[in-house]
Amino acid sequence: QAQLVESGGGLVQPGGSLRLACAASGRTLSMSGMGWFRQAPGKEREFVAGIGWNTGMTNYADSVKGRFTISRDNAKNTVYLQVNSLKPEHTAVYYCALGVGTYYGPSAVRYNYWGQGTQVTVSS
């Protein structure tokens, strides 16, 4: 069993930045793929970014490339999502998820543990 807890969300003005964190307990993340997803009101959950067990292995949705950065600190059992140049359309609940095995791609069904989410609201 793994428990994932996200933090770092909040209200931010357009153009601002946040650093989201996902802390895991119950199992080590060091050999697992991890992903970040988001769900905006009235929309389906969508993939944002993924990272493999090796920090050099990353995967981003086209809509966030160059704007968001995923990273991980295996010693702290934590995965991060740096979100920059935020826009109102980035408003959503952001979820982290633990991939099955080493998976870190965009398919939500290949993640078997999810956090409760952290709200990001971009508004002036």
Coordinates of N, CA and C in Angstrom, one line a residue, residues 37-97:
F37 N -1.4 14.6 -12.8 CA -2.6 14.9 -13.6 C -3.3 16.1 -13.1
R38 N -4.3 16.6 -13.8 CA -5.1 17.6 -13.3 C -6.5 17.5 -13.9
Q39 N -7.5 18.0 -13.1 CA -8.9 18.0 -13.5 C -9.5 19.3 -13.2
A40 N -9.9 20.0 -14.3 CA -10.6 21.3 -14.2 C -12.1 21.0 -14.0
P41 N -12.8 22.0 -13.5 CA -14.2 21.8 -13.4 C -14.9 21.5 -14.7
G42 N -15.7 20.4 -14.6 CA -16.5 20.0 -15.8 C -15.7 19.3 -16.9
K43 N -14.4 19.0 -16.6 CA -13.6 18.4 -17.6 C -13.0 17.1 -17.1
E44 N -12.6 16.2 -18.0 CA -12.0 15.0 -17.6 C -10.6 15.2 -17.0
R45 N -10.1 14.2 -16.2 CA -8.8 14.3 -15.7 C -7.8 14.1 -16.9
E46 N -6.7 14.9 -16.9 CA -5.8 14.9 -18.0 C -4.4 14.8 -17.5
F47 N -3.5 14.1 -18.2 CA -2.1 14.0 -17.9 C -1.4 15.3 -18.1
V48 N -0.5 15.6 -17.1 CA 0.3 16.8 -17.2 C 1.8 16.4 -17.4
A49 N 2.3 15.5 -16.5 CA 3.7 15.2 -16.6 C 4.0 13.9 -15.9
G50 N 5.1 13.2 -16.4 CA 5.5 12.0 -15.7 C 7.0 11.9 -15.6
I51 N 7.5 11.1 -14.6 CA 8.9 11.0 -14.5 C 9.2 9.5 -14.1
G52 N 10.2 9.0 -14.7 CA 10.6 7.7 -14.5 C 11.5 7.5 -13.2
W53 N 11.9 6.3 -13.0 CA 12.7 6.1 -11.8 C 14.0 6.9 -11.8
N54 N 14.5 7.1 -13.0 CA 15.7 7.9 -13.3 C 15.2 9.3 -13.5
T55 N 15.7 10.3 -12.9 CA 15.2 11.7 -13.0 C 15.4 12.2 -14.4
G56 N 16.2 11.6 -15.2 CA 16.3 12.1 -16.6 C 15.2 11.6 -17.5
M57 N 14.4 10.8 -17.0 CA 13.3 10.3 -17.9 C 12.0 11.0 -17.5
T58 N 11.6 12.0 -18.4 CA 10.4 12.7 -18.2 C 9.5 12.7 -19.4
N59 N 8.3 13.1 -19.2 CA 7.3 13.1 -20.2 C 6.3 14.2 -19.9
Y60 N 6.0 15.0 -20.9 CA 5.1 16.1 -20.6 C 3.9 16.2 -21.7
A61 N 2.8 16.7 -21.2 CA 1.8 17.0 -22.2 C 2.2 18.2 -23.0
D62 N 1.8 18.2 -24.3 CA 2.3 19.3 -25.1 C 1.9 20.6 -24.6
S63 N 0.8 20.7 -23.9 CA 0.3 22.0 -23.4 C 1.1 22.6 -22.3
V64 N 2.0 21.8 -21.7 CA 2.7 22.4 -20.6 C 4.2 22.3 -20.8
K65 N 4.7 21.8 -21.9 CA 6.1 21.8 -22.2 C 6.7 23.2 -22.2
G66 N 7.8 23.3 -21.5 CA 8.5 24.6 -21.4 C 7.9 25.5 -20.3
R67 N 6.8 25.1 -19.7 CA 6.2 25.9 -18.6 C 6.2 25.1 -17.3
F68 N 6.0 23.8 -17.3 CA 6.0 23.0 -16.1 C 7.2 22.1 -16.1
T69 N 7.7 21.8 -14.9 CA 8.9 20.9 -14.7 C 8.6 19.9 -13.6
I70 N 8.7 18.6 -14.0 CA 8.6 17.6 -13.0 C 9.9 17.1 -12.5
S71 N 10.1 16.8 -11.2 CA 11.3 16.4 -10.6 C 11.0 15.5 -9.5
R72 N 12.0 14.8 -9.0 CA 11.8 13.9 -7.8 C 13.1 13.9 -7.0
D73 N 12.8 13.6 -5.7 CA 13.9 13.5 -4.7 C 13.6 12.1 -4.0
N74 N 14.3 11.1 -4.5 CA 14.1 9.8 -4.0 C 14.4 9.6 -2.5
A75 N 15.4 10.4 -2.1 CA 15.8 10.3 -0.7 C 14.7 10.8 0.2
K76 N 13.9 11.7 -0.3 CA 12.7 12.3 0.5 C 11.4 11.6 0.1
N77 N 11.5 10.7 -0.9 CA 10.3 10.0 -1.3 C 9.2 11.0 -1.8
T78 N 9.7 12.0 -2.5 CA 8.8 13.1 -2.9 C 9.0 13.4 -4.4
V79 N 7.9 13.7 -5.0 CA 7.9 14.2 -6.4 C 7.4 15.6 -6.5
Y80 N 7.9 16.4 -7.3 CA 7.5 17.8 -7.4 C 7.0 18.2 -8.8
L81 N 6.2 19.2 -8.9 CA 5.8 19.8 -10.1 C 5.9 21.3 -10.0
Q82 N 6.9 21.9 -10.7 CA 7.1 23.3 -10.7 C 6.2 23.9 -11.8
V83 N 5.3 24.7 -11.5 CA 4.4 25.3 -12.5 C 4.6 26.8 -12.6
N84 N 5.0 27.2 -13.8 CA 5.4 28.6 -14.0 C 4.4 29.2 -15.1
S85 N 4.4 30.6 -15.1 CA 3.7 31.3 -16.1 C 2.2 30.8 -16.1
L86 N 1.6 30.8 -15.0 CA 0.3 30.2 -14.9 C -0.7 31.1 -15.5
K87 N -1.8 30.4 -16.1 CA -2.9 31.1 -16.7 C -4.2 30.7 -16.1
P88 N -5.2 31.4 -16.2 CA -6.5 31.0 -15.6 C -7.0 29.6 -16.1
E89 N -6.6 29.2 -17.3 CA -7.0 27.9 -17.8 C -6.2 26.8 -17.1
H90 N -5.2 27.1 -16.3 CA -4.5 26.1 -15.5 C -5.2 25.8 -14.2
T91 N -6.3 26.5 -13.9 CA -7.0 26.2 -12.7 C -7.6 24.8 -12.7
A92 N -7.3 24.1 -11.7 CA -7.7 22.7 -11.6 C -7.2 22.1 -10.3
V93 N -7.7 20.9 -10.0 CA -7.2 20.1 -8.9 C -6.1 19.2 -9.5
Y94 N -4.9 19.3 -8.9 CA -3.7 18.6 -9.4 C -3.5 17.4 -8.6
Y95 N -3.4 16.2 -9.2 CA -3.2 15.0 -8.5 C -1.8 14.3 -8.9
C96 N -1.2 13.7 -7.9 CA -0.1 12.9 -8.2 C -0.5 11.4 -8.2
A97 N 0.2 10.6 -8.9 CA -0.1 9.2 -9.0 C 1.1 8.3 -9.1

